[in-house]
mmCIF file of C-alpha atoms and ligand atoms in Angstrom:
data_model
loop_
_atom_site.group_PDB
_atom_site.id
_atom_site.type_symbol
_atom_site.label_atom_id
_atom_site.label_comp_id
_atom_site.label_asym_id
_atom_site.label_seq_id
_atom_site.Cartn_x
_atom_site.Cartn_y
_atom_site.Cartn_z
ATOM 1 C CA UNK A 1 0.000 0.000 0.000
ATOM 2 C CA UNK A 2 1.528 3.391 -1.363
ATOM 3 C CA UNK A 3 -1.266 5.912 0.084
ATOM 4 C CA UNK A 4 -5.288 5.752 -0.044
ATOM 5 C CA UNK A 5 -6.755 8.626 -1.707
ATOM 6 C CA UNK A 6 -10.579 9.403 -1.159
ATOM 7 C CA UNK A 7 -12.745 12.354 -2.980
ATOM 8 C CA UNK A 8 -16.209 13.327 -1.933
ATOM 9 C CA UNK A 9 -19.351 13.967 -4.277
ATOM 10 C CA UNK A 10 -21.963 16.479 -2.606
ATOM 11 C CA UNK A 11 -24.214 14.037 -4.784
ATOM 12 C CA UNK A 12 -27.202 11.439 -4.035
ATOM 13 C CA UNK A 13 -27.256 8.064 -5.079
ATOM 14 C CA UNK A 14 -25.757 7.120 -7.931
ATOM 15 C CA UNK A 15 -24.745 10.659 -8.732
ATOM 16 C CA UNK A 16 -22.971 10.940 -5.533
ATOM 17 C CA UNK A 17 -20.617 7.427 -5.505
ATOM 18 C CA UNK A 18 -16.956 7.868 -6.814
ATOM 19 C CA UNK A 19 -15.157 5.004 -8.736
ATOM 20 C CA UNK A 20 -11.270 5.495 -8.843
ATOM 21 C CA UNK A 21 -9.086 4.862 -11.727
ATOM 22 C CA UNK A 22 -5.552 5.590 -12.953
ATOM 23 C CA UNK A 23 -4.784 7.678 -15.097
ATOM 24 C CA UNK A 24 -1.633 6.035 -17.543
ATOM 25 C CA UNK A 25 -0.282 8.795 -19.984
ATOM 26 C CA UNK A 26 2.216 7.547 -22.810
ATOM 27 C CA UNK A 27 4.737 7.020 -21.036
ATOM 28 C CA UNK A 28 5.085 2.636 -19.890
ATOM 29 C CA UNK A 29 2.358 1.528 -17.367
ATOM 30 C CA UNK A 30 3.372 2.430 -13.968
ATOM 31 C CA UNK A 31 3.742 -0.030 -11.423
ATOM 32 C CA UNK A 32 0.589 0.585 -9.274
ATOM 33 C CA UNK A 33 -3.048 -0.371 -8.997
ATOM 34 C CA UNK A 34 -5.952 1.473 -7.368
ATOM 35 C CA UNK A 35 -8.332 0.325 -5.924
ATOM 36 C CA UNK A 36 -11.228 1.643 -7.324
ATOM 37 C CA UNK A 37 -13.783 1.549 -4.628
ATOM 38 C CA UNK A 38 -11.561 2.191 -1.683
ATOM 39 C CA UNK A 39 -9.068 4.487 -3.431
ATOM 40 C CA UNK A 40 -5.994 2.348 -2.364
ATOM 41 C CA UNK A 41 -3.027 2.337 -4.026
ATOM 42 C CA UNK A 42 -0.830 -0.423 -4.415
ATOM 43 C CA UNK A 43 2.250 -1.483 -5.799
ATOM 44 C CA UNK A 44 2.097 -3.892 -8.684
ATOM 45 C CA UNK A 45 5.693 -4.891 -8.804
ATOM 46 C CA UNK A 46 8.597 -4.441 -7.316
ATOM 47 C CA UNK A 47 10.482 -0.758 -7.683
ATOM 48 C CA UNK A 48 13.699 -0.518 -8.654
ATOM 49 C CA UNK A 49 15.417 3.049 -7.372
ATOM 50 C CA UNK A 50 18.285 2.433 -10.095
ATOM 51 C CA UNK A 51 15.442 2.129 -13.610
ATOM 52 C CA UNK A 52 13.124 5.032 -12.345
ATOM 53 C CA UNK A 53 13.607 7.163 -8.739
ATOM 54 C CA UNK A 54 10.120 9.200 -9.060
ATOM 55 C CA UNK A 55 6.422 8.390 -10.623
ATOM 56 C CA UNK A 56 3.739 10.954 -10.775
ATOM 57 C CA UNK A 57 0.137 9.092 -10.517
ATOM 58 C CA UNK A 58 -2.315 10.315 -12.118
ATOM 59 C CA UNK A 59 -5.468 9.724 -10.219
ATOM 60 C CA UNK A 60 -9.207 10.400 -11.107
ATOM 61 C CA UNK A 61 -12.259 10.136 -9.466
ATOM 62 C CA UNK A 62 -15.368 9.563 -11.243
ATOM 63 C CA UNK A 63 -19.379 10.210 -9.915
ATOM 64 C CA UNK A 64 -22.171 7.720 -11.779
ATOM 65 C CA UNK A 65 -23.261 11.016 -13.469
ATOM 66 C CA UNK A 66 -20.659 10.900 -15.743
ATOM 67 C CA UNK A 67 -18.460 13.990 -13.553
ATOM 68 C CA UNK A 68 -14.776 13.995 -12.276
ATOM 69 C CA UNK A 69 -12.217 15.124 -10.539
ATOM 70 C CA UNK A 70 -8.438 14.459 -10.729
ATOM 71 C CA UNK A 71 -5.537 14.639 -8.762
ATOM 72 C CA UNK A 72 -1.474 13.747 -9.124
ATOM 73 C CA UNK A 73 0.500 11.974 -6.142
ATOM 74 C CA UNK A 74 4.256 11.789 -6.563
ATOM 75 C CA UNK A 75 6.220 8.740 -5.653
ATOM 76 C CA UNK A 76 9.991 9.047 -4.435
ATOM 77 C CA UNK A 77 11.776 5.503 -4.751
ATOM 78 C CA UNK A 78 14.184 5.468 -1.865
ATOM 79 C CA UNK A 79 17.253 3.796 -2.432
ATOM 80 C CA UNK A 80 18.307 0.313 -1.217
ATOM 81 C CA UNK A 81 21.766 -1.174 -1.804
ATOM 82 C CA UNK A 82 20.850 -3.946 -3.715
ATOM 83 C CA UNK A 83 24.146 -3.657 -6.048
ATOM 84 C CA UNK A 84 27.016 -4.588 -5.288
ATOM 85 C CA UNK A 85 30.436 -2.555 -7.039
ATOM 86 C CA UNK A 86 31.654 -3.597 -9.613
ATOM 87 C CA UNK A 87 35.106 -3.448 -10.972
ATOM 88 C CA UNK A 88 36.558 -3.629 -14.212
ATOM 89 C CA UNK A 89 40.277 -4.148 -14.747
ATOM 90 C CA UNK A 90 40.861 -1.859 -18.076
ATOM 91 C CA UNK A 91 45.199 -2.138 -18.422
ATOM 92 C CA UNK A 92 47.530 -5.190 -16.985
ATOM 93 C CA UNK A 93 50.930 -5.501 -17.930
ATOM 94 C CA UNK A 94 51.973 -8.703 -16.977
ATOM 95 C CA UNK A 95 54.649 -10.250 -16.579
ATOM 96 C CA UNK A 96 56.450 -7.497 -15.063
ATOM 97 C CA UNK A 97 60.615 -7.692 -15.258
ATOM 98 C CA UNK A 98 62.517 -7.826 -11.445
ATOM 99 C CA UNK A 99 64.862 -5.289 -10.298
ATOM 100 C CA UNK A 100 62.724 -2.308 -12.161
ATOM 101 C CA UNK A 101 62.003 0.420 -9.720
ATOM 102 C CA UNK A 102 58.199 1.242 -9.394
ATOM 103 C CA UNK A 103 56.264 -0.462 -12.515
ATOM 104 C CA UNK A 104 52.579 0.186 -13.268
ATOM 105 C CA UNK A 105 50.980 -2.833 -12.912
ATOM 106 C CA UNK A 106 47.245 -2.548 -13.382
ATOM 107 C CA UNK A 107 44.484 0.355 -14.324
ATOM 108 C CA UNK A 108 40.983 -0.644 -13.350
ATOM 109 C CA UNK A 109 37.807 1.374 -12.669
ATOM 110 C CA UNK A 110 35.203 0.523 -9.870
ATOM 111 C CA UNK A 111 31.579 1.880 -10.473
ATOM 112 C CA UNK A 112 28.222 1.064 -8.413
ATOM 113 C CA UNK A 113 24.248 1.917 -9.606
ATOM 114 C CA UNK A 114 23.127 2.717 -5.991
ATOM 115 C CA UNK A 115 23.089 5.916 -4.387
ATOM 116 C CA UNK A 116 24.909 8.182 -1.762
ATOM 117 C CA UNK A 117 26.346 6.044 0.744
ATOM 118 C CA UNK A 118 25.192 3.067 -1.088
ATOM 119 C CA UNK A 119 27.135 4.223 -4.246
ATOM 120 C CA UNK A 120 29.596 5.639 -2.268
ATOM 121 C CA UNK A 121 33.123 3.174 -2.691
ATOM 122 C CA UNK A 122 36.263 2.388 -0.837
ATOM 123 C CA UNK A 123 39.180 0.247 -2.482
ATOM 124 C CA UNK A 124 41.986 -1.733 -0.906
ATOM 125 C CA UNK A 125 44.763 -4.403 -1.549
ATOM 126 C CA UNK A 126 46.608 -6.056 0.903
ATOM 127 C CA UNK A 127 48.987 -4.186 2.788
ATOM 128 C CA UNK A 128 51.771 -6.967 2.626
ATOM 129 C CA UNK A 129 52.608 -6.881 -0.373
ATOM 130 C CA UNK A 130 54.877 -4.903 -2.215
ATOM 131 C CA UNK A 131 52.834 -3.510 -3.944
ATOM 132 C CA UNK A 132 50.685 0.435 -3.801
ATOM 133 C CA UNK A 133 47.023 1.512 -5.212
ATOM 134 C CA UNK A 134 46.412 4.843 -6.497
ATOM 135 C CA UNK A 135 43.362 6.589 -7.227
ATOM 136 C CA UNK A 136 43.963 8.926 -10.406
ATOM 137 C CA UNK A 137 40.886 10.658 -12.111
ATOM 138 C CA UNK A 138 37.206 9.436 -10.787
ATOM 139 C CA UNK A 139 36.627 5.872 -10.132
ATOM 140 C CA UNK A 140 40.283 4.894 -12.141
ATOM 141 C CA UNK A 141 43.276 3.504 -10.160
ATOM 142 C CA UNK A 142 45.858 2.057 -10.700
ATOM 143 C CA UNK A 143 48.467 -0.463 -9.259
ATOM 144 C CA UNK A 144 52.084 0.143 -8.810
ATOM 145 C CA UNK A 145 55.249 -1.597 -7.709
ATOM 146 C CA UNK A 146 56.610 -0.381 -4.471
ATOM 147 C CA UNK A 147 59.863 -0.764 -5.833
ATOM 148 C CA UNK A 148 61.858 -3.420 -7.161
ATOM 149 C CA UNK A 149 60.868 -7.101 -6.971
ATOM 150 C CA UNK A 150 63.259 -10.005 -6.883
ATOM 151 C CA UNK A 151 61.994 -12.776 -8.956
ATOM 152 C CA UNK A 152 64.493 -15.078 -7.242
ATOM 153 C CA UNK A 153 62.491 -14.704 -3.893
ATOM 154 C CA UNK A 154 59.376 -14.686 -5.110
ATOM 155 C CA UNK A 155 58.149 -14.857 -8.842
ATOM 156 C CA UNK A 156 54.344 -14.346 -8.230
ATOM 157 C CA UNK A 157 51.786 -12.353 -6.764
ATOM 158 C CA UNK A 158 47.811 -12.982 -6.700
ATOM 159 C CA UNK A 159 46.693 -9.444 -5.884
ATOM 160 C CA UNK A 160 43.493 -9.338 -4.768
ATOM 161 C CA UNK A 161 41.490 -5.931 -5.061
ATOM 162 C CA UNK A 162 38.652 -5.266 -2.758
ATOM 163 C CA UNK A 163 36.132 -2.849 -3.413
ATOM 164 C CA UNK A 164 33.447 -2.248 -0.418
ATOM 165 C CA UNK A 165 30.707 0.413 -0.606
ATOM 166 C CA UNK A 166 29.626 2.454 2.210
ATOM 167 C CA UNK A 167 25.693 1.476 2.191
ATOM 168 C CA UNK A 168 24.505 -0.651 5.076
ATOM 169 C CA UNK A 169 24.947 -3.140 4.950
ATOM 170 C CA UNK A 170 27.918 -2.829 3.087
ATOM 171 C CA UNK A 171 28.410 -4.721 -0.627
ATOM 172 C CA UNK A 172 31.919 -6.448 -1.211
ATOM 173 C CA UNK A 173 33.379 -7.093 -4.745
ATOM 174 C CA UNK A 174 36.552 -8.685 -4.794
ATOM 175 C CA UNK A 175 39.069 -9.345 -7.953
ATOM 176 C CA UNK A 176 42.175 -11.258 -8.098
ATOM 177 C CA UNK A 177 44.941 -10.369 -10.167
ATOM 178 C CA UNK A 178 47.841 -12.950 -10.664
ATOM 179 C CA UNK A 179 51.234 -11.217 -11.708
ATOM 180 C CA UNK A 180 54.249 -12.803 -12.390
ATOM 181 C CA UNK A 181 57.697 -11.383 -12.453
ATOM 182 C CA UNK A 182 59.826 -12.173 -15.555
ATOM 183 C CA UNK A 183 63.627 -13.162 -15.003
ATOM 184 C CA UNK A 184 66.513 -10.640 -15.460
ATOM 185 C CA UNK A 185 69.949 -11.925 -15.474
ATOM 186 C CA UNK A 186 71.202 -10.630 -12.051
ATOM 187 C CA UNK A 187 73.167 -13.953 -10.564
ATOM 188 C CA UNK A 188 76.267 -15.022 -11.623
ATOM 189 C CA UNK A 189 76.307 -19.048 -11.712
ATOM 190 C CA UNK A 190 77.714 -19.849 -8.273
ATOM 191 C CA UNK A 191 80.168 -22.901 -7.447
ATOM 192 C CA UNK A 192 79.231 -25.833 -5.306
ATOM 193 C CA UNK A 193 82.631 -25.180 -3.528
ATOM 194 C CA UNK A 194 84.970 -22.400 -3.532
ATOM 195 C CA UNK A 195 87.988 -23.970 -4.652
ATOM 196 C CA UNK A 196 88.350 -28.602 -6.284
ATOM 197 C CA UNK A 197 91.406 -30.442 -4.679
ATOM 198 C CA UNK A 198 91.269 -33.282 -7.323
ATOM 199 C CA UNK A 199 93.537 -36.457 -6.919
ATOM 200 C CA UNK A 200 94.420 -39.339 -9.825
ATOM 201 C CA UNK A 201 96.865 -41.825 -9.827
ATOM 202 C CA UNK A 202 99.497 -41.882 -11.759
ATOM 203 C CA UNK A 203 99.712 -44.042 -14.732
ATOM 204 C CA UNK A 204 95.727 -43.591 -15.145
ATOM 205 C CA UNK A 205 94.082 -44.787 -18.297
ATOM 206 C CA UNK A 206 93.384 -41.758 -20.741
ATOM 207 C CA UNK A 207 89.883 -40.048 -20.546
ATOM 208 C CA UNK A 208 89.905 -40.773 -17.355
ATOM 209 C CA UNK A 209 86.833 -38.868 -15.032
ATOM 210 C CA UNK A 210 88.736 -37.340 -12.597
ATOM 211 C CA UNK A 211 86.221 -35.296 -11.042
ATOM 212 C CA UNK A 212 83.001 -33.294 -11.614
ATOM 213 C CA UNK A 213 82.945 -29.259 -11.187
ATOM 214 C CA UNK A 214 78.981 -28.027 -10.344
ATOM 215 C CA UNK A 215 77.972 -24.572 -10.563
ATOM 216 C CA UNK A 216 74.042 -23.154 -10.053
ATOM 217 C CA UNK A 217 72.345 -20.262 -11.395
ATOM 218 C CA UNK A 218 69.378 -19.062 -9.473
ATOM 219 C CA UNK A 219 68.119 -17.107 -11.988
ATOM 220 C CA UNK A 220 65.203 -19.302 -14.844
ATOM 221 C CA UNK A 221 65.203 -20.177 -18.354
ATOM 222 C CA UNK A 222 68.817 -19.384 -20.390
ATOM 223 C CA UNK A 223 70.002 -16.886 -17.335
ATOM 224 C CA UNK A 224 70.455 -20.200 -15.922
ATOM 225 C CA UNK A 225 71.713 -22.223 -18.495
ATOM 226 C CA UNK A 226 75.508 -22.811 -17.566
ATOM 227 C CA UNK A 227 78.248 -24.210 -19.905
ATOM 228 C CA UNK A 228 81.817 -24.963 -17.910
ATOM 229 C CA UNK A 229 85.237 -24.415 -19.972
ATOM 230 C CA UNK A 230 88.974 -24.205 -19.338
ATOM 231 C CA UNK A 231 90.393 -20.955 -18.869
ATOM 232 C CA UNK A 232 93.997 -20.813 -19.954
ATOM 233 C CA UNK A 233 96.278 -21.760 -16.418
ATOM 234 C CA UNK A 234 98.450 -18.972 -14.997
ATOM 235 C CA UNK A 235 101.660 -21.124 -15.376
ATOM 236 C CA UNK A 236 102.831 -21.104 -19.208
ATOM 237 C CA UNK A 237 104.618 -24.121 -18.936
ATOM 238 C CA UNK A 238 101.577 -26.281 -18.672
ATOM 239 C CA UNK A 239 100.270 -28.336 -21.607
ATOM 240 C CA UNK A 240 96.405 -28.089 -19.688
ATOM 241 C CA UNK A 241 94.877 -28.466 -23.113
ATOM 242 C CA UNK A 242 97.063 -32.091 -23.756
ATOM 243 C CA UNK A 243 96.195 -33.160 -19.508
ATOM 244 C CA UNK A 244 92.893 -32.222 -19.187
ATOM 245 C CA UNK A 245 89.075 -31.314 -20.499
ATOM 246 C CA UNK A 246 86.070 -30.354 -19.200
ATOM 247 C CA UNK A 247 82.722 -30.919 -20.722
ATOM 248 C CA UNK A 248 80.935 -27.992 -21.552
ATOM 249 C CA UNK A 249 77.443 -29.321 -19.959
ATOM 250 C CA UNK A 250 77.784 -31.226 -16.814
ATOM 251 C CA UNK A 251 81.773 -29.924 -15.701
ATOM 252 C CA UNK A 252 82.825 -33.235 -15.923
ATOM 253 C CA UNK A 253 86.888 -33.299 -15.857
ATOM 254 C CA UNK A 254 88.665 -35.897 -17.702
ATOM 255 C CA UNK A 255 92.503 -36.829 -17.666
ATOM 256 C CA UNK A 256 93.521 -37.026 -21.341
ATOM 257 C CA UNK A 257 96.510 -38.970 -20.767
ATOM 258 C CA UNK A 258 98.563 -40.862 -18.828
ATOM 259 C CA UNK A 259 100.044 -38.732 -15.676
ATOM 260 C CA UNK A 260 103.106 -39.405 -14.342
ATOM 261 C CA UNK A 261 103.613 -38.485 -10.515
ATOM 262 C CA UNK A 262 107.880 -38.463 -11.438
ATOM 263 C CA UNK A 263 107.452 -35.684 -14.534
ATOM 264 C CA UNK A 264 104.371 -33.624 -12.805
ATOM 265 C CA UNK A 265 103.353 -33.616 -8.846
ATOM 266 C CA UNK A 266 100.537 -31.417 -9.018
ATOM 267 C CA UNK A 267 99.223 -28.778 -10.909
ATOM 268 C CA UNK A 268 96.498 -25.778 -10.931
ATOM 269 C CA UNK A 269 93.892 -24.252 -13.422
ATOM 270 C CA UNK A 270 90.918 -22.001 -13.565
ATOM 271 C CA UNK A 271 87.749 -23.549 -14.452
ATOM 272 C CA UNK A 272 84.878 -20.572 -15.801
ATOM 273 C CA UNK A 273 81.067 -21.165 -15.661
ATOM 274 C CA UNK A 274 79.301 -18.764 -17.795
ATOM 275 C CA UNK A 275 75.473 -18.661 -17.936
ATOM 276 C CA UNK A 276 73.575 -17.656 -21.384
ATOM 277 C CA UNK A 277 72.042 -14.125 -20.495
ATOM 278 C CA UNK A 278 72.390 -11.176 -22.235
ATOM 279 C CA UNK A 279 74.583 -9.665 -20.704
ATOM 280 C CA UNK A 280 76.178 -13.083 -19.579
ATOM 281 C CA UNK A 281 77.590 -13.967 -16.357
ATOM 282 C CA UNK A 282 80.697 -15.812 -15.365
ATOM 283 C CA UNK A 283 82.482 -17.313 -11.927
ATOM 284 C CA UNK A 284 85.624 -19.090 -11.641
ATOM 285 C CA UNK A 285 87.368 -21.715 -9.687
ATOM 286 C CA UNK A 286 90.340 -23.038 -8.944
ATOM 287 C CA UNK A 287 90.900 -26.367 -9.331
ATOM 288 C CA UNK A 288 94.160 -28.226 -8.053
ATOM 289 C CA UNK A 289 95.281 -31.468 -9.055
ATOM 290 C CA UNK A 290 97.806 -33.917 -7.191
ATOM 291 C CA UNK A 291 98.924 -36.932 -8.758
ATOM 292 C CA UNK A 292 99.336 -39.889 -6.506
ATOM 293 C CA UNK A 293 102.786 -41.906 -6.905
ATOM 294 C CA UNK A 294 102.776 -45.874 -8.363
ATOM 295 C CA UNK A 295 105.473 -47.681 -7.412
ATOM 296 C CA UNK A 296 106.619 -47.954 -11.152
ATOM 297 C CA UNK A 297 110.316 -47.334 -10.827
ATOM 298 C CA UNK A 298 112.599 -49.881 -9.621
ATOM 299 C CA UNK A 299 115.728 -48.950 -7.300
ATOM 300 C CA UNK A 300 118.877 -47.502 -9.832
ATOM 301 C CA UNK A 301 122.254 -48.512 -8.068
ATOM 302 C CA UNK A 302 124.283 -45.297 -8.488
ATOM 303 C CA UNK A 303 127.422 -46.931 -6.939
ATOM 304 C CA UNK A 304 129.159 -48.869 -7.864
ATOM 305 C CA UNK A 305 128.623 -48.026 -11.912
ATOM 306 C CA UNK A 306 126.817 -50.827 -13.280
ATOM 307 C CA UNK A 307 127.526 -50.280 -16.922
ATOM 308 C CA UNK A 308 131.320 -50.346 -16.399
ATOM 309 C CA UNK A 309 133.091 -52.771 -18.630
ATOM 310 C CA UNK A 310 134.612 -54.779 -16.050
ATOM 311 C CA UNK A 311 133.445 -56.141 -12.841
ATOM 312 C CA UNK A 312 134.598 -53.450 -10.142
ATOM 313 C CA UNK A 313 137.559 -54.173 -7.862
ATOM 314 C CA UNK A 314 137.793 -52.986 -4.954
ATOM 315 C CA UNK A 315 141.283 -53.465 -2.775
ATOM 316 C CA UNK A 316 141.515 -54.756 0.530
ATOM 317 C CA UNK A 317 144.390 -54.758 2.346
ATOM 318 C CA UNK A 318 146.311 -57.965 3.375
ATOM 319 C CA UNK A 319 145.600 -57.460 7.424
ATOM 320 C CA UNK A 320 142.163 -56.380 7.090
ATOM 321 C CA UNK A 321 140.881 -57.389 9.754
ATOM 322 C CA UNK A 322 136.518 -58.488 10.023
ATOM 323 C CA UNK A 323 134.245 -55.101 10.040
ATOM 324 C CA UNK A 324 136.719 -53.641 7.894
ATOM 325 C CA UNK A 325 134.422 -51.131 5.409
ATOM 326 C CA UNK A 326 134.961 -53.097 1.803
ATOM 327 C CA UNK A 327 132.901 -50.127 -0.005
ATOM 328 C CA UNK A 328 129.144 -48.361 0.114
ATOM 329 C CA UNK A 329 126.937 -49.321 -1.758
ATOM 330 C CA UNK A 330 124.669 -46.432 -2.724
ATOM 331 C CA UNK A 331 121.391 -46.391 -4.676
ATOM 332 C CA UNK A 332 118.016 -44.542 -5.373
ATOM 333 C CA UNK A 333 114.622 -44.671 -6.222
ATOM 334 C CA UNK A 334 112.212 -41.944 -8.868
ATOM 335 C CA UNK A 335 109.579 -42.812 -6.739
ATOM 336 C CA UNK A 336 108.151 -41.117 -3.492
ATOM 337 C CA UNK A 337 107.338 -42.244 0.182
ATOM 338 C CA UNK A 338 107.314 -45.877 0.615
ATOM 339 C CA UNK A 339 107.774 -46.559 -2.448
ATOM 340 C CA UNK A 340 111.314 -44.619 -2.428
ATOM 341 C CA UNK A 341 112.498 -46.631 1.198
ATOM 342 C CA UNK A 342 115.344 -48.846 0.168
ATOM 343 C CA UNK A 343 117.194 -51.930 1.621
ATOM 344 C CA UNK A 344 119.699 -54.249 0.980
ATOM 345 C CA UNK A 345 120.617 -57.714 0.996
ATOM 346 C CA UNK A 346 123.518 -60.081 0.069
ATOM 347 C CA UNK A 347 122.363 -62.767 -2.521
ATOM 348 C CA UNK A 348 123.204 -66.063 -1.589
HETATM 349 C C1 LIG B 401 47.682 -17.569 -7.316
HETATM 350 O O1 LIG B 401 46.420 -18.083 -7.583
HETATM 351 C C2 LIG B 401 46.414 -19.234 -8.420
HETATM 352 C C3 LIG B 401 44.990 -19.603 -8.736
HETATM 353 O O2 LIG B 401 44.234 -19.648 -7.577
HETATM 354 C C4 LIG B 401 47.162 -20.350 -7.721
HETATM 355 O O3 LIG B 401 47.240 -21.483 -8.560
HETATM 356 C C5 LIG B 401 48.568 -19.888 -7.424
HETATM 357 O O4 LIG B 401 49.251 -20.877 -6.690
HETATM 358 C C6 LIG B 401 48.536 -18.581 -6.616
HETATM 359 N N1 LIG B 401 49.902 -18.094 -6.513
HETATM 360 C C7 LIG B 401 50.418 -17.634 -5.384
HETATM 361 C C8 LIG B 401 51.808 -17.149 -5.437
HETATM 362 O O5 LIG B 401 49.774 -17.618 -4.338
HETATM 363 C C1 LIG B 402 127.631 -45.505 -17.185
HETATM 364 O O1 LIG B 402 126.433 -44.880 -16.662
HETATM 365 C C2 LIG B 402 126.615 -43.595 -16.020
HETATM 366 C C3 LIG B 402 125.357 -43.181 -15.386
HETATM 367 O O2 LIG B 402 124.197 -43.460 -16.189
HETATM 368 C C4 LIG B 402 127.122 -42.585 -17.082
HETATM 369 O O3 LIG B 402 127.390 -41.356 -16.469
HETATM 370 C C5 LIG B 402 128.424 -43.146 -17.676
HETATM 371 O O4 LIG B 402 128.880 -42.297 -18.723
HETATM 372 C C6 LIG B 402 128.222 -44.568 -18.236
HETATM 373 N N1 LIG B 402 129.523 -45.138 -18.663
HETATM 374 C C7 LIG B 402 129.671 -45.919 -19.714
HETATM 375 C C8 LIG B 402 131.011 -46.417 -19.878
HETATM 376 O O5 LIG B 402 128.749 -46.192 -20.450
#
């Protein structure tokens, strides 16, 4: 029920007893009914404040006679907040590249049918994370990087934008935006260990594995990508390229040849992992190699000559008497250690 409206007729009888009835212009039927002995006016169907906020009824009153009268009421629709805001993301640049310093990230607009308070809209994102909302002209905003982002910490975001209106009670919207954060080449590949004591034995087989170098790279995708070489040793005496390689992919180290412990006790190079960025990065390690000692020479006698012609002499006097010193044997050995200790017997 909207209002009851009543009109009198000085009349008798039939001339005197009003009948009620709307008057519709052109314009769409409105959503009432009257009525038309009581002069009540109800509502037909539901209002809605956001397709039409005011009616003007147009009311008249008829007699039996054929007479009557009119009148107008006006209709105000109050507001309800029966919509919710709505938000509509209008620019995102995704992915967005680490280490830039603040990046726009998103424009969006937020918009709501209701009135005042009810129309009325706050925004937010989390405060968390690293990242700022800024209104700019009406119902736009946008969102910004705080500052750089390291991909190697953390390589995606779900933002999620809430938009609350001030109506009671109050209408959420919320949107989720997912951004990732693209890979820049800002890590240098980094060695399992900072510097490879290696050891082979002497008299190895050739392409031997002596050992495997690892480097990682904590950046993604070809930033990552390592290769291992040789870099050219310090010491210009040393064949490296003839002793050892590396292979490119997995810094696997192989003895080329044969060592020998006698010729070449140990020895040092540089090995260089280089990623594939643009710029590309590059560490280096040293890498030291001892060669272990075989027993693989026999004892030389140095005295007394052994190539001489004739058997030696040596001269003992007549009165020599026992313990005398007949001569000293002396004798050595290439190898090292153990393998160098000497002693000697007489053969039977
Ligand atoms: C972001 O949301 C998507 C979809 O719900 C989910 O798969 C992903 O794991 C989320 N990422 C983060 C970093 O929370
Ligand atoms: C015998 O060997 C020694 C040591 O190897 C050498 O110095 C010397 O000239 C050699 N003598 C003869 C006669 O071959």
């Amino acid at each position: 029920l909207v209002v009851r409206v009543s009109a009198t007729d000085l009349d008798a009888g039939m001339n005197g007893k009003v009948a009620y009835s709307l008057f519709q212009g052109g314009e769409v039927s409105q959503p009432f009914v009257i009525d038309k002995t009581t002069g009540e006016i109800r509502l037909s169907k539901e209002l809605d404040f956001e397709v039409t906020s005011f009616y003007n009824i147009e009311i008249a009153a008829t007699d039996g006679g054929g007479f009557s009268g009119k009148c107008s009421v006006l209709v105000k629709v109050v507001d309800v907040n029966d919509n919710a805001p709505a938000l509509m993301v209008r620019k995102l640049t995704v992915p967005i590249p680490e280490n830039s310093p603040e990046t726009l990230v998103a424009v969006f607009s937020v918009s709501d049918p209701d009135s005042g308070d009810n129309g009325r809209m706050v925004c937010s994102i989390p405060n968390e994370l690293p990242f700022l909302l800024r209104p700019t002209f009406e119902d736009y905003y946008t969102v910004v990087t705080e500052g750089a982002l390291d991909r190697e910490s953390r390589a995606e975001y779900n933002i999620t934008i809430s938009v609350s209106d001030m109506g009671s009670p109050r209408l959420t919207t919320q949107h989720t935006i997912t951004v990732q954060v693209s890979d820049v080449n800002d890590n240098a590949p980094a060695f399992t260990q900072s510097s490879y004591a290696l050891s082979v034995r002497e008299n190895n087989s050739p392409a031997l594995l002596i050992g495997t170098i690892r480097a990682t790279d904590s950046d993604s995708g070809p930033n990552a990508h390592i290769t291992y070489s040789l870099l050219p040793p310090n010491d210009q005496q040393l064949a490296l390229t003839s002793l050892i390689s590396i292979n490119a992919d997995n810094g696997q180290l192989f003895a080329l040849r044969a060592l020998d412990y006698e010729a070449l006790k140990t020895f040092e190079f540089r090995v260089a992992a280089t990623d594939q960025g643009s710029p590309a990065l590059s560490s280096q390690v040293l890498v030291r190699v001892l060669v272990l000692d075989d027993n693989d020479n026999a004892p030389f006698v140095l005295y007394p000559l052994q190539n001489a012609s004739a058997p030696c002499t040596e001269l003992l006097p007549r009165a020599a008497e026992p313990g005398y010193l007949v001569t000293k044997v002396v004798a050595v050995d290439r190898d090292s250690g153990q393998n160098a200790w000497l002693s000697f017997q007489l053969l039977k």
